[in-house]
Short mmCIF file of C-alpha atoms in Angstrom, two decimals:
data_model
loop_
_atom_site.label_atom_id
_atom_site.label_comp_id
_atom_site.label_asym_id
_atom_site.label_seq_id
_atom_site.Cartn_x
_atom_site.Cartn_y
_atom_site.Cartn_z
CA UNK A 173 -23.81 -23.66 -8.76
CA UNK A 174 -23.91 -21.96 -12.15
CA UNK A 175 -21.53 -19.30 -10.90
CA UNK A 176 -19.11 -22.00 -9.71
CA UNK A 177 -19.16 -23.78 -13.06
CA UNK A 178 -18.53 -20.56 -14.99
CA UNK A 179 -15.81 -19.55 -12.60
CA UNK A 180 -14.09 -22.92 -12.82
CA UNK A 181 -14.20 -22.84 -16.61
CA UNK A 182 -12.76 -19.33 -16.62
CA UNK A 183 -9.99 -20.39 -14.28
CA UNK A 184 -9.16 -23.52 -16.30
CA UNK A 185 -8.88 -21.91 -19.72
CA UNK A 186 -7.25 -18.73 -18.49
CA UNK A 187 -4.63 -20.66 -16.56
CA UNK A 188 -3.62 -22.37 -19.80
CA UNK A 189 -3.55 -19.13 -21.80
CA UNK A 190 -1.79 -16.96 -19.20
CA UNK A 191 0.50 -19.47 -17.50
CA UNK A 192 3.20 -16.84 -16.96
CA UNK A 193 0.79 -14.12 -15.81
CA UNK A 194 -1.21 -13.04 -12.83
CA UNK A 195 -4.67 -13.93 -11.62
CA UNK A 196 -6.65 -11.12 -9.94
CA UNK A 197 -9.37 -11.80 -7.37
CA UNK A 198 -11.71 -8.81 -7.32
CA UNK A 199 -13.39 -8.83 -3.93
CA UNK A 200 -16.50 -7.04 -2.73
CA UNK A 201 -14.52 -5.11 -0.07
CA UNK A 202 -12.75 -2.99 -2.75
CA UNK A 203 -9.66 -5.20 -2.48
CA UNK A 204 -8.09 -6.82 -5.56
CA UNK A 205 -5.51 -9.51 -4.87
CA UNK A 206 -3.03 -10.80 -7.42
CA UNK A 207 -1.55 -14.30 -7.45
CA UNK A 208 1.07 -15.61 -9.87
CA UNK A 209 -0.47 -18.40 -11.93
CA UNK A 210 2.81 -20.29 -11.91
CA UNK A 211 2.55 -20.55 -8.12
CA UNK A 212 -1.04 -21.86 -8.02
CA UNK A 213 -0.90 -25.67 -7.82
CA UNK A 214 -4.56 -26.44 -7.22
CA UNK A 215 -7.96 -24.70 -7.24
CA UNK A 216 -10.99 -26.46 -5.73
CA UNK A 217 -14.39 -25.74 -4.16
CA UNK A 218 -15.81 -26.86 -0.83
CA UNK A 219 -18.42 -29.61 -0.78
CA UNK A 220 -21.23 -27.09 -0.55
CA UNK A 221 -19.71 -24.93 -3.28
CA UNK A 222 -19.72 -21.84 -1.09
CA UNK A 223 -15.94 -21.66 -0.63
CA UNK A 224 -13.08 -21.63 -3.11
CA UNK A 225 -9.56 -22.72 -2.18
CA UNK A 226 -6.21 -21.92 -3.81
CA UNK A 227 -3.21 -24.07 -2.92
CA UNK A 228 0.19 -22.47 -3.40
CA UNK A 229 2.90 -24.81 -2.13
CA UNK A 230 2.15 -25.52 1.54
CA UNK A 231 -0.24 -22.56 1.77
CA UNK A 232 -4.00 -22.86 1.21
CA UNK A 233 -5.95 -19.63 0.85
CA UNK A 234 -9.71 -19.80 1.20
CA UNK A 235 -12.40 -17.30 0.22
CA UNK A 236 -16.15 -17.27 0.35
CA UNK A 237 -17.74 -17.29 -3.08
CA UNK A 238 -20.00 -14.48 -1.90
CA UNK A 239 -17.01 -12.12 -1.38
CA UNK A 240 -15.55 -12.60 -4.88
CA UNK A 241 -17.08 -10.30 -7.50
CA UNK A 242 -14.98 -11.49 -10.42
CA UNK A 243 -11.66 -12.89 -11.56
CA UNK A 244 -9.42 -11.50 -14.27
CA UNK A 245 -5.98 -12.24 -15.74
CA UNK A 246 -3.12 -10.03 -16.82
CA UNK A 247 0.70 -9.90 -17.01
CA UNK A 248 3.00 -9.50 -13.99
CA UNK A 249 2.81 -5.86 -12.75
CA UNK A 250 5.04 -4.62 -9.94
CA UNK A 251 2.91 -1.70 -8.69
CA UNK A 252 0.43 -1.69 -5.78
CA UNK A 253 -2.39 0.82 -6.42
CA UNK A 254 -4.04 2.55 -3.49
CA UNK A 255 -6.93 4.85 -4.24
CA UNK A 256 -8.59 6.89 -1.47
CA UNK A 257 -12.34 7.47 -1.91
CA UNK A 258 -13.39 9.52 1.10
CA UNK A 259 -14.34 7.01 3.77
CA UNK A 260 -12.98 3.90 2.02
CA UNK A 261 -9.99 2.79 -0.04
CA UNK A 262 -9.71 0.66 -3.19
CA UNK A 263 -6.56 -1.46 -3.45
CA UNK A 264 -5.04 -3.45 -6.30
CA UNK A 265 -2.27 -5.56 -4.89
CA UNK A 266 -0.56 -7.83 -7.47
CA UNK A 267 1.96 -8.95 -4.83
CA UNK A 268 -0.57 -10.15 -2.24
CA UNK A 269 1.03 -13.60 -2.04
CA UNK A 270 4.62 -12.45 -2.70
CA UNK A 271 5.51 -10.60 0.49
CA UNK A 272 3.20 -7.55 0.43
CA UNK A 273 0.09 -7.36 2.59
CA UNK A 274 -2.23 -4.37 2.61
CA UNK A 275 -4.71 -3.95 5.45
CA UNK A 276 -7.48 -1.40 5.25
CA UNK A 277 -9.64 -0.04 8.06
CA UNK A 278 -11.97 2.63 6.73
CA UNK A 279 -9.51 4.96 4.97
CA UNK A 280 -6.53 3.89 7.03
CA UNK A 281 -4.02 1.82 5.06
CA UNK A 282 -1.23 -0.27 6.58
CA UNK A 283 1.33 -2.07 4.39
CA UNK A 284 3.63 -4.80 5.57
CA UNK A 285 6.37 -5.77 3.08
CA UNK A 286 8.77 -8.61 3.90
CA UNK A 287 12.29 -9.41 2.71
CA UNK A 288 10.76 -10.97 -0.41
CA UNK A 289 9.35 -7.59 -1.51
CA UNK A 290 12.28 -5.79 -3.10
CA UNK A 291 11.81 -2.34 -4.63
CA UNK A 292 8.03 -2.34 -4.69
CA UNK A 293 6.13 0.59 -6.21
CA UNK A 294 3.11 2.01 -4.36
CA UNK A 295 0.96 4.46 -6.34
CA UNK A 296 -1.30 6.61 -4.18
CA UNK A 297 -4.22 8.64 -5.51
CA UNK A 298 -7.52 10.08 -4.33
CA UNK A 299 -8.72 12.02 -1.33
CA UNK A 300 -9.74 11.39 2.27
CA UNK A 301 -10.34 13.62 5.31
CA UNK A 302 -9.98 10.75 7.77
CA UNK A 303 -7.25 8.40 6.65
CA UNK A 304 -3.54 7.70 6.42
CA UNK A 305 -0.84 5.58 4.74
CA UNK A 306 1.52 3.61 6.96
CA UNK A 307 4.20 1.21 5.82
CA UNK A 308 6.52 -1.34 7.38
CA UNK A 309 9.06 -2.53 4.79
CA UNK A 310 12.20 -4.61 5.13
CA UNK A 311 13.49 -3.38 1.75
CA UNK A 312 13.69 0.00 0.04
CA UNK A 313 10.49 1.06 -1.72
CA UNK A 314 9.00 3.68 -4.05
CA UNK A 315 5.99 5.92 -3.45
CA UNK A 316 4.23 7.67 -6.34
CA UNK A 317 1.99 10.60 -5.31
CA UNK A 318 -0.66 10.88 -8.01
CA UNK A 319 -3.05 13.69 -6.96
CA UNK A 320 -3.43 12.61 -3.35
CA UNK A 321 -5.07 14.70 -0.64
CA UNK A 322 -4.76 12.85 2.68
CA UNK A 323 -5.77 14.24 6.06
CA UNK A 324 -5.29 12.25 9.23
CA UNK A 325 -6.95 14.07 12.16
CA UNK A 326 -5.25 11.70 14.63
CA UNK A 327 -1.64 11.51 13.42
CA UNK A 328 0.65 11.49 10.34
CA UNK A 329 -0.83 11.43 6.85
CA UNK A 330 2.21 9.43 5.66
CA UNK A 331 3.99 7.28 8.23
CA UNK A 332 6.96 5.13 7.20
CA UNK A 333 8.08 2.89 10.02
CA UNK A 334 10.78 1.45 7.76
CA UNK A 335 14.45 2.31 8.16
CA UNK A 336 14.94 1.59 4.45
CA UNK A 337 15.05 4.37 1.83
CA UNK A 338 11.74 5.66 0.50
CA UNK A 339 11.86 7.34 -2.91
CA UNK A 340 8.91 9.65 -3.43
CA UNK A 341 7.96 10.63 -6.97
CA UNK A 342 5.61 13.57 -7.42
CA UNK A 343 3.93 12.48 -10.64
CA UNK A 344 4.13 15.02 -13.46
CA UNK A 345 1.27 17.54 -13.43
CA UNK A 346 -0.16 16.44 -10.06
CA UNK A 347 -1.04 18.41 -6.94
CA UNK A 348 -0.57 16.53 -3.70
CA UNK A 349 -1.56 17.58 -0.16
CA UNK A 350 -0.76 16.00 3.22
CA UNK A 351 -2.27 17.22 6.49
CA UNK A 352 -1.91 15.86 10.03
CA UNK A 353 -4.05 16.46 13.12
CA UNK A 354 -3.64 19.18 15.70
CA UNK A 355 -3.27 16.46 18.33
CA UNK A 356 -2.12 12.90 17.81
CA UNK A 357 -3.74 9.78 19.23
CA UNK A 358 -2.09 7.75 22.00
CA UNK A 359 1.40 6.36 21.49
CA UNK A 360 1.54 3.23 19.32
CA UNK A 361 3.52 0.19 20.44
CA UNK A 362 4.61 -2.15 17.65
CA UNK A 363 4.86 -5.93 17.68
CA UNK A 364 8.40 -5.73 19.13
CA UNK A 365 7.14 -3.77 22.11
CA UNK A 366 8.76 -0.53 20.93
CA UNK A 367 6.97 2.79 20.97
CA UNK A 368 6.65 4.12 17.42
CA UNK A 369 7.81 7.61 16.67
CA UNK A 370 5.37 9.67 14.60
CA UNK A 371 6.75 13.21 14.58
CA UNK A 372 5.30 14.84 11.45
CA UNK A 373 2.55 15.03 8.86
CA UNK A 374 5.04 13.10 6.68
CA UNK A 375 7.22 10.99 8.92
CA UNK A 376 9.89 8.42 8.04
CA UNK A 377 12.32 6.31 10.04
CA UNK A 378 14.53 6.08 6.97
CA UNK A 379 15.91 8.33 4.23
CA UNK A 380 13.40 10.16 2.01
CA UNK A 381 14.31 11.10 -1.56
CA UNK A 382 11.94 13.39 -3.48
CA UNK A 383 11.83 13.61 -7.29
CA UNK A 384 9.34 14.26 -10.10
CA UNK A 385 7.84 17.54 -11.34
CA UNK A 386 4.53 17.54 -9.48
CA UNK A 387 3.81 19.61 -6.38
CA UNK A 388 3.50 18.64 -2.72
CA UNK A 389 2.00 20.76 0.05
CA UNK A 390 2.47 19.61 3.63
CA UNK A 391 0.15 21.14 6.22
CA UNK A 392 1.78 20.51 9.57
CA UNK A 393 -0.89 21.11 12.18
CA UNK A 394 0.42 18.92 14.99
CA UNK A 395 1.11 21.06 18.04
CA UNK A 396 4.28 19.17 18.91
CA UNK A 397 5.14 17.77 15.49
CA UNK A 398 6.82 18.88 12.30
CA UNK A 399 5.59 19.11 8.71
CA UNK A 400 8.28 16.74 7.37
CA UNK A 401 10.52 14.57 9.51
CA UNK A 402 13.05 11.79 8.89
CA UNK A 403 15.25 9.99 11.36
CA UNK A 404 17.77 9.79 8.50
CA UNK A 405 18.44 12.06 5.51
CA UNK A 406 16.01 14.04 3.38
CA UNK A 407 17.03 14.63 -0.25
CA UNK A 408 15.09 16.82 -2.67
CA UNK A 409 16.22 16.12 -6.22
CA UNK A 410 13.22 17.72 -7.90
CA UNK A 411 9.62 18.72 -7.36
CA UNK A 412 7.76 21.72 -5.95
CA UNK A 413 7.46 21.20 -2.18
CA UNK A 414 5.84 23.73 0.14
CA UNK A 415 4.87 23.62 3.78
CA UNK A 416 2.81 25.51 6.34
CA UNK A 417 4.56 25.00 9.63
CA UNK A 418 7.13 26.98 11.57
CA UNK A 419 9.11 23.82 12.13
CA UNK A 420 9.38 22.47 8.59
CA UNK A 421 11.69 19.50 9.24
CA UNK A 422 13.23 17.80 12.21
CA UNK A 423 16.86 16.77 12.75
CA UNK A 424 19.36 15.27 10.29
CA UNK A 425 20.51 16.45 6.91
CA UNK A 426 18.48 17.98 4.11
CA UNK A 427 20.11 18.01 0.69
#
């Protein structure tokens, strides 16, 4: 009960002070979710005090008090932070209730971004030997590689199933490494019943544009896959990109 009273007081006073900002729910599963304070219409506890509810319009989101470590408040950031820590991933998602969902299974990250999520930044950092980053996005988006080292023994390390443009910035002074598996897992069928293509350690359905002054090494180990593949164009504006694969890229233009 004491925790509930303190939490409620924190929510009440912070909502007044930061009415134009963002509330962060820091959960025990390494997931931090952001909600715009201007969209939160009501906050209330269950009768037993073990659940907390947030009402945003016609949507009510409920969490167990046991799964919330803390709550903080800040301004309105536009970057989703994804940090790989070996077998698990820490996520800070300020757009959790604004069209961007991030699902984590071990060190496997899957992002779904709707029409409402325009030009979102995703900053990736850390290392894993058994993970990947996969994204479905209905709008163009931006990836920032900030000293990542991702190995997926069962498929692509980076897998964009979006036909929209992905701009990849190799952050200044960083070293980034992507490695796929020698053999890929079974074919994946999406929600539309279509078989997903996954033809490279870094695969994209849409255009990829590289910039920044960091470095990127792509270790293409897939026996039937490429190191880098796009079903559209690949543009390299800047950055130091190297690969270890006889078949560096698949079809379409490289500029």
